[in-house]
mmCIF file of C-alpha atoms in Angstrom:
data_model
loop_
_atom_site.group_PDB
_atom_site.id
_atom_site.type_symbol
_atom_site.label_atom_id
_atom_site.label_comp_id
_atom_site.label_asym_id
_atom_site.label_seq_id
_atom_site.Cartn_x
_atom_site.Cartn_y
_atom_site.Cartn_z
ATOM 1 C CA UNK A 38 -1.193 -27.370 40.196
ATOM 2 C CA UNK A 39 -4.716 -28.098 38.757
ATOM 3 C CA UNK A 40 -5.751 -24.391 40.441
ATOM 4 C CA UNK A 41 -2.946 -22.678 38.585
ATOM 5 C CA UNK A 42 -3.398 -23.928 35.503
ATOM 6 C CA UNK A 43 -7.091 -22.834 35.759
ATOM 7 C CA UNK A 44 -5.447 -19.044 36.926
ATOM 8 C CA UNK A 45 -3.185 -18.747 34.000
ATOM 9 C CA UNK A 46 -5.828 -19.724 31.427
ATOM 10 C CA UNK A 47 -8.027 -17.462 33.198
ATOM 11 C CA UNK A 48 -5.910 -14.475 32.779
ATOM 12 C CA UNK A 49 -4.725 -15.331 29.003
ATOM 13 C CA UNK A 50 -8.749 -15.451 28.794
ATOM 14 C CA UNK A 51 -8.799 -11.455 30.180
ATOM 15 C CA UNK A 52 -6.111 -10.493 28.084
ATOM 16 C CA UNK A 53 -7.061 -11.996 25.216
ATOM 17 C CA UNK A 54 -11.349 -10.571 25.653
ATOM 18 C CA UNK A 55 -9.593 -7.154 26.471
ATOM 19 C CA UNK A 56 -7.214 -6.812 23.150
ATOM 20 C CA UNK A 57 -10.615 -7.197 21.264
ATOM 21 C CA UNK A 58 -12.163 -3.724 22.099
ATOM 22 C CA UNK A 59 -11.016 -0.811 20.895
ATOM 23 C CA UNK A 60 -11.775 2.513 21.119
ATOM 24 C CA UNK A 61 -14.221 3.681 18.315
ATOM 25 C CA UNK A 62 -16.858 5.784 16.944
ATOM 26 C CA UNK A 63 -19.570 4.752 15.389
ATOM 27 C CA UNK A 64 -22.153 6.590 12.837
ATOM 28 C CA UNK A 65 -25.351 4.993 12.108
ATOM 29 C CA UNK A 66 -27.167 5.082 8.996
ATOM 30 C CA UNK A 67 -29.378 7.884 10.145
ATOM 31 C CA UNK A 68 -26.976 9.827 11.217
ATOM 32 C CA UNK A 69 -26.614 8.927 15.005
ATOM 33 C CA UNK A 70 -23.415 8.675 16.061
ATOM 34 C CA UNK A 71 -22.074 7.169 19.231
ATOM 35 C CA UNK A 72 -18.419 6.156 21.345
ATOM 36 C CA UNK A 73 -17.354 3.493 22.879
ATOM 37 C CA UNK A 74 -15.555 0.509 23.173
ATOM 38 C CA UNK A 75 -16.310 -2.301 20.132
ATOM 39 C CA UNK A 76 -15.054 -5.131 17.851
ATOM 40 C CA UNK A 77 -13.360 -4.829 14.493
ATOM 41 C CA UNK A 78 -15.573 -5.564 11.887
ATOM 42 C CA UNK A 79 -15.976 -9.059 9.895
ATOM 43 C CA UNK A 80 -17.307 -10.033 6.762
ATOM 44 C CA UNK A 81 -17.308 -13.863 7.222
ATOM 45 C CA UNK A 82 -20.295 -15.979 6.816
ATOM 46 C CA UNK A 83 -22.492 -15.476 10.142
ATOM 47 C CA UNK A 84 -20.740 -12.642 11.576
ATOM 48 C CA UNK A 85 -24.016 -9.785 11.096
ATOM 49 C CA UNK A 86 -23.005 -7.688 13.801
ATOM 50 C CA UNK A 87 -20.072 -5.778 15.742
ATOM 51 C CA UNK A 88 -19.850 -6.071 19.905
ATOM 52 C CA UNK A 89 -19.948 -2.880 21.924
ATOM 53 C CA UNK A 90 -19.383 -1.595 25.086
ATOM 54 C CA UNK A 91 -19.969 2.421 26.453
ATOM 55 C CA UNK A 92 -16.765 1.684 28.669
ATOM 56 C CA UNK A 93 -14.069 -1.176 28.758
ATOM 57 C CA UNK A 94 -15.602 -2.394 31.483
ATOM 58 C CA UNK A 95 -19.028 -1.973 30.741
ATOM 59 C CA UNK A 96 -22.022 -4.514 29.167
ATOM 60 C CA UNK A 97 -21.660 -5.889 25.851
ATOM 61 C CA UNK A 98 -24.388 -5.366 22.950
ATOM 62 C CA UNK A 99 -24.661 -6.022 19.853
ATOM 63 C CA UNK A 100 -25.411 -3.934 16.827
ATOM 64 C CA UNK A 101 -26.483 -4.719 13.839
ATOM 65 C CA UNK A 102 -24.258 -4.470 10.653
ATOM 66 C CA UNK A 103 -26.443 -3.092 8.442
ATOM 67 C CA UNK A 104 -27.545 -0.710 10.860
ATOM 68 C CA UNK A 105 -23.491 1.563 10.443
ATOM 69 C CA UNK A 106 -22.484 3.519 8.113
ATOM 70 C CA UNK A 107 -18.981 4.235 9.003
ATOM 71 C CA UNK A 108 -16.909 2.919 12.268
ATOM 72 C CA UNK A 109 -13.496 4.930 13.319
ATOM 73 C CA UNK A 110 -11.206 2.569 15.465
ATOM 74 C CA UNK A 111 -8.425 4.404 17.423
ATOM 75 C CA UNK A 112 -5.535 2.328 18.639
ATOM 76 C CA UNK A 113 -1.738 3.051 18.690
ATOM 77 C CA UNK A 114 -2.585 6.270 18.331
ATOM 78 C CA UNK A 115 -3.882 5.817 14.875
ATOM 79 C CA UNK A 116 -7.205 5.918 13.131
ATOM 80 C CA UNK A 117 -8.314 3.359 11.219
ATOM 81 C CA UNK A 118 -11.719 3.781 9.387
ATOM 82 C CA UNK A 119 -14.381 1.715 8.059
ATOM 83 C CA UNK A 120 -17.016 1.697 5.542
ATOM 84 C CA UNK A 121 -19.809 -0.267 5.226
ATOM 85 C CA UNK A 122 -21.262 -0.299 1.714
ATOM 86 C CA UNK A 123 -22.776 -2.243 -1.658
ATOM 87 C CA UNK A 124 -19.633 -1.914 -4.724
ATOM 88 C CA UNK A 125 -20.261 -1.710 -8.490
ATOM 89 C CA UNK A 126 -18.019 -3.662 -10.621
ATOM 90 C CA UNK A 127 -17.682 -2.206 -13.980
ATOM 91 C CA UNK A 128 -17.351 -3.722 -17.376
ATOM 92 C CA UNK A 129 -15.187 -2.250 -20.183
ATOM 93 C CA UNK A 130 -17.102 -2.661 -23.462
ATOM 94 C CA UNK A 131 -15.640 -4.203 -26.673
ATOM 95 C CA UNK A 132 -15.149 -2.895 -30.084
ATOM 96 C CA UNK A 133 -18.354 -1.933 -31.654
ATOM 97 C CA UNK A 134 -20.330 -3.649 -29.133
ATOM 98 C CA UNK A 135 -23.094 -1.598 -27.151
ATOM 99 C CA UNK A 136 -22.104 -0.516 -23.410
ATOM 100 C CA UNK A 137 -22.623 -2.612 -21.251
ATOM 101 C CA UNK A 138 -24.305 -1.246 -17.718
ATOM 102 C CA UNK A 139 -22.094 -1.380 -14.336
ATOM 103 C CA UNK A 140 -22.941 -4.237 -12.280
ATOM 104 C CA UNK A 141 -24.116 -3.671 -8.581
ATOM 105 C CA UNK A 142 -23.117 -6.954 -6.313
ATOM 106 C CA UNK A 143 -25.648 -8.025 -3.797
ATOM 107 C CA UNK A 144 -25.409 -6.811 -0.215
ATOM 108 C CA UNK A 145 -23.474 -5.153 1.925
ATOM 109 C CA UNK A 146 -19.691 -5.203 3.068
ATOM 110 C CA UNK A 147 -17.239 -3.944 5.251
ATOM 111 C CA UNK A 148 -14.325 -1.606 3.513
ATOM 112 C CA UNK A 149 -11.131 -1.051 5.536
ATOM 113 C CA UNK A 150 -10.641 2.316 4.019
ATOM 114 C CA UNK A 151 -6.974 2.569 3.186
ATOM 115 C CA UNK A 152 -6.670 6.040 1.387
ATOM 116 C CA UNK A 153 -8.448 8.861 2.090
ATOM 117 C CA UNK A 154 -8.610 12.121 0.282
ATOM 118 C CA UNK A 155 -10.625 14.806 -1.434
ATOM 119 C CA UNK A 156 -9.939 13.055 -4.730
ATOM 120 C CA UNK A 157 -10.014 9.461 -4.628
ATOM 121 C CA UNK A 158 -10.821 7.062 -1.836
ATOM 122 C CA UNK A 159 -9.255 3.398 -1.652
ATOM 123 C CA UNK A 160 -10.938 0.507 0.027
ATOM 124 C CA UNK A 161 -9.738 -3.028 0.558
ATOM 125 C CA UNK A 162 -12.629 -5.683 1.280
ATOM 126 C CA UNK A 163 -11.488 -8.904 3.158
ATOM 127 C CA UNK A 164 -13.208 -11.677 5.100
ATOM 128 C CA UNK A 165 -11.739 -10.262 8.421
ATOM 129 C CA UNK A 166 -9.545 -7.534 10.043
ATOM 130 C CA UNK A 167 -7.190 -7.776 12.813
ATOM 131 C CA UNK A 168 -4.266 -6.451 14.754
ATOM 132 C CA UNK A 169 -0.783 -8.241 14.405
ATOM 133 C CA UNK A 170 1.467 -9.128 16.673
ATOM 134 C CA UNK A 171 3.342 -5.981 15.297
ATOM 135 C CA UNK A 172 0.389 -3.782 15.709
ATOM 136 C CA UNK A 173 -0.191 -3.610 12.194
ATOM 137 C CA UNK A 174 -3.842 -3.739 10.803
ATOM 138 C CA UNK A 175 -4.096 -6.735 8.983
ATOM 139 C CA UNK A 176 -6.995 -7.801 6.376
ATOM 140 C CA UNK A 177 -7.397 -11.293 5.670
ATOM 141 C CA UNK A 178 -9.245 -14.302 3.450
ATOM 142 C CA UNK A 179 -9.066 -17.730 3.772
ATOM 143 C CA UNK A 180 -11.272 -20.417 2.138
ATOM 144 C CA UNK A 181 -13.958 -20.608 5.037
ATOM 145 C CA UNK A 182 -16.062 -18.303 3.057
ATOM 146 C CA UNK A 183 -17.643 -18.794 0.281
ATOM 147 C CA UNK A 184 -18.654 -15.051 -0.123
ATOM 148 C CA UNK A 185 -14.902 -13.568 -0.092
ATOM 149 C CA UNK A 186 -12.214 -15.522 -1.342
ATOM 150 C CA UNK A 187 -9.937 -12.429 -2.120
ATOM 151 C CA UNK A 188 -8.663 -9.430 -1.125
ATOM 152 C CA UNK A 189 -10.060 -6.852 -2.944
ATOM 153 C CA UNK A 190 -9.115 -3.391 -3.643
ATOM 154 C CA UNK A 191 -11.535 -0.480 -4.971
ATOM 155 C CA UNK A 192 -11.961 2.729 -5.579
ATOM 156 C CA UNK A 193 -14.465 5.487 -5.146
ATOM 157 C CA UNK A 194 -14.036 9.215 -6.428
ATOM 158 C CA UNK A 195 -16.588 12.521 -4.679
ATOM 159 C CA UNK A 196 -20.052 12.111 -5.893
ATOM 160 C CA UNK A 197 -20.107 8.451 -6.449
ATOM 161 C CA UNK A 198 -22.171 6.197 -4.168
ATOM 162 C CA UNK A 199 -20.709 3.604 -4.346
ATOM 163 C CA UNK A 200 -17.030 2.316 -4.306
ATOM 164 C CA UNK A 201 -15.909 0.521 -7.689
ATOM 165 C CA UNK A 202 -14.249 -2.507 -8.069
ATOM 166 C CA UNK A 203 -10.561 -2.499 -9.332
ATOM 167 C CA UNK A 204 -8.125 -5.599 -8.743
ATOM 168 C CA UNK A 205 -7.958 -8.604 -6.343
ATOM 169 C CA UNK A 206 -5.313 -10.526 -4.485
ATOM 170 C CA UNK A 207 -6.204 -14.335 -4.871
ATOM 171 C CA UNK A 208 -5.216 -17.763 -6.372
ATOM 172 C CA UNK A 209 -7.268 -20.251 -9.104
ATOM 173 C CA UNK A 210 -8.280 -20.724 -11.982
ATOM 174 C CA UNK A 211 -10.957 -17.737 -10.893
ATOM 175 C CA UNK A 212 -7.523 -15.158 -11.188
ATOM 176 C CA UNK A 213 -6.077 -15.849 -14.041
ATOM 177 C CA UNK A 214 -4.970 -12.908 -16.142
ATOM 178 C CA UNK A 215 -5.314 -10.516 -13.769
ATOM 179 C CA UNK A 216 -3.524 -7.781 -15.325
ATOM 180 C CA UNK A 217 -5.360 -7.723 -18.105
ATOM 181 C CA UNK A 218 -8.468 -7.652 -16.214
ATOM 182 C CA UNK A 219 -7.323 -4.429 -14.028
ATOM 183 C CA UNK A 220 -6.192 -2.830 -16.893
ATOM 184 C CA UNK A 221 -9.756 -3.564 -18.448
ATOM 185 C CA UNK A 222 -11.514 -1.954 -15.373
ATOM 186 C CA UNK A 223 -9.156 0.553 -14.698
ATOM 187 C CA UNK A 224 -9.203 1.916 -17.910
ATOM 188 C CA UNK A 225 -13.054 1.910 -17.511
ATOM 189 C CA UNK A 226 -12.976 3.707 -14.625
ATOM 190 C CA UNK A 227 -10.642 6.056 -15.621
ATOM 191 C CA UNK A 228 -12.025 7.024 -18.915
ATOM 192 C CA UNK A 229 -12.804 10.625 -18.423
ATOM 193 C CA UNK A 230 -9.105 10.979 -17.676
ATOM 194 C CA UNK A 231 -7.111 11.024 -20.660
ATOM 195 C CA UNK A 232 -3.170 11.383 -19.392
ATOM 196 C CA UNK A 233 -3.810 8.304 -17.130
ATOM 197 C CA UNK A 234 -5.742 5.908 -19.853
ATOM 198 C CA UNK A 235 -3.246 6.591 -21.883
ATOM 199 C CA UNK A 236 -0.558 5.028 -19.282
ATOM 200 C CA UNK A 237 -3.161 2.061 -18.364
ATOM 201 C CA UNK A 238 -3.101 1.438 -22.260
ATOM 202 C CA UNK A 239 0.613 1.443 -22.258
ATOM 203 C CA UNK A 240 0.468 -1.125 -19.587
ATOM 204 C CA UNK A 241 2.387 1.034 -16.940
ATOM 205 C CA UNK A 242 0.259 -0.562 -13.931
ATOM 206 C CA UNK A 243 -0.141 -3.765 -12.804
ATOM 207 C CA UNK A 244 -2.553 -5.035 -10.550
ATOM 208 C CA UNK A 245 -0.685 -5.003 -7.495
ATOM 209 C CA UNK A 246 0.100 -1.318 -8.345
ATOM 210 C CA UNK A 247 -3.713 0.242 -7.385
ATOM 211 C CA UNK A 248 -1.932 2.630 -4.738
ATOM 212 C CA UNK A 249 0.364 3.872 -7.602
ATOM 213 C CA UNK A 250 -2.665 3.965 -9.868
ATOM 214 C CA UNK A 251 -4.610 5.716 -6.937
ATOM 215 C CA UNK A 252 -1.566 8.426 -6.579
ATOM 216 C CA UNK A 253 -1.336 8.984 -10.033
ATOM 217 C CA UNK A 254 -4.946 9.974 -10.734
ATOM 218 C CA UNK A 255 -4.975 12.283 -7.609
ATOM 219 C CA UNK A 256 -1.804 13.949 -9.911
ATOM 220 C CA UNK A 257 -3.954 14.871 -12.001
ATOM 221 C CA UNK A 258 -6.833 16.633 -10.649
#
């Protein structure tokens, strides 16, 4: 009985190591690219690098975070892309009150990419990524990590570096009026784009409406 019990956890053990890998590709900061087998991504405390393989079966190694640009991961016949990157997080400037400069947060991140087109891309940034149960990409924070707390959503437009910060999923005294603060950056953002500011202003969006805030710029280019 004691052998069996050893067998099954054995085999959840496979099963379980084996879900882990996915097909991907991988571009490096200087432009290398390679394929293979690998991780998802994590941006919890002590996680600095993704595991990879060359085949399923193959070695493990590890590569260094900072060292990727961009990781594809193909499962369930889907794409799902990543970004790794610094954000800005911009400040909307009171009434006669000198502009204030857009703030650059320290280090780098991984961005599950949720939208991508010529106009606009979306990003949400969470403290880890993984497949449900249902197959469904799932991004997640809990309160292990003192460096992402939220779920965050941003946005970043062709010719910008960097993505921007818009809105946030979270609880606390940290998220209180929320609204007004998406409305605040979004309208920041968005500034060179009358039609929309004029619906931010009107308080058409809310902050859990950055996809229809997303869709409704891309209207208008």
């Amino acid at each position: 009985m004691k052998n069996l019990l050893v067998i099954i956890v054995l085999l959840t053990t496979i099963n379980v190591s084996a879900k882990e890998y996915y097909k991907t590709s991988i571009v490096f900061t200087n432009g290398e690219t390679i394929e293979g087998f690998a991780t998802l991504p994590s941006n919890a405390m002590l996680k600095s690098s993704i595991t990879y393989k060359t085949t399923i079966e193959g070695k493990t190694k590890k590569i260094k975070n900072n060292t990727i640009y961009q990781v594809s991961y193909y499962y369930n016949n889907l794409e799902y892309l990543f970004e790794r990157n610094n954000y800005t997080y911009p400040y909307k400037s009171k009434k006669n009150k000198p502009n204030k400069k857009v703030k650059m947060m320290g280090g780098k991140f991984w961005f599950l990419v949720r939208l991508n087109e010529p106009e606009l891309n979306v990003y949400n940034l969470a403290e880890t990524y993984f497949f449900n149960n249902n197959n469904v990409l799932v991004s997640r924070t809990g309160n292990s990590s003192f460096i992402i707390d939220t779920i965050s959503f941003l946005f970043k437009r062709p010719g910008e570096e960097l993505p921007t910060f818009i809105t946030t999923y979270g609880e606390g005294f940290g998220h209180i009026n929320k609204n007004r603060g998406f409305r605040n950056r979004a309208s920041e953002y968005f500034k060179d784009t009358p039609q929309l500011l004029i619906r931010i202003e009107n308080k058409e969006f809310k902050c859990v409406d950055y996809m229809e805030l997303a869709e409704a710029y891309i209207s208008y280019q």
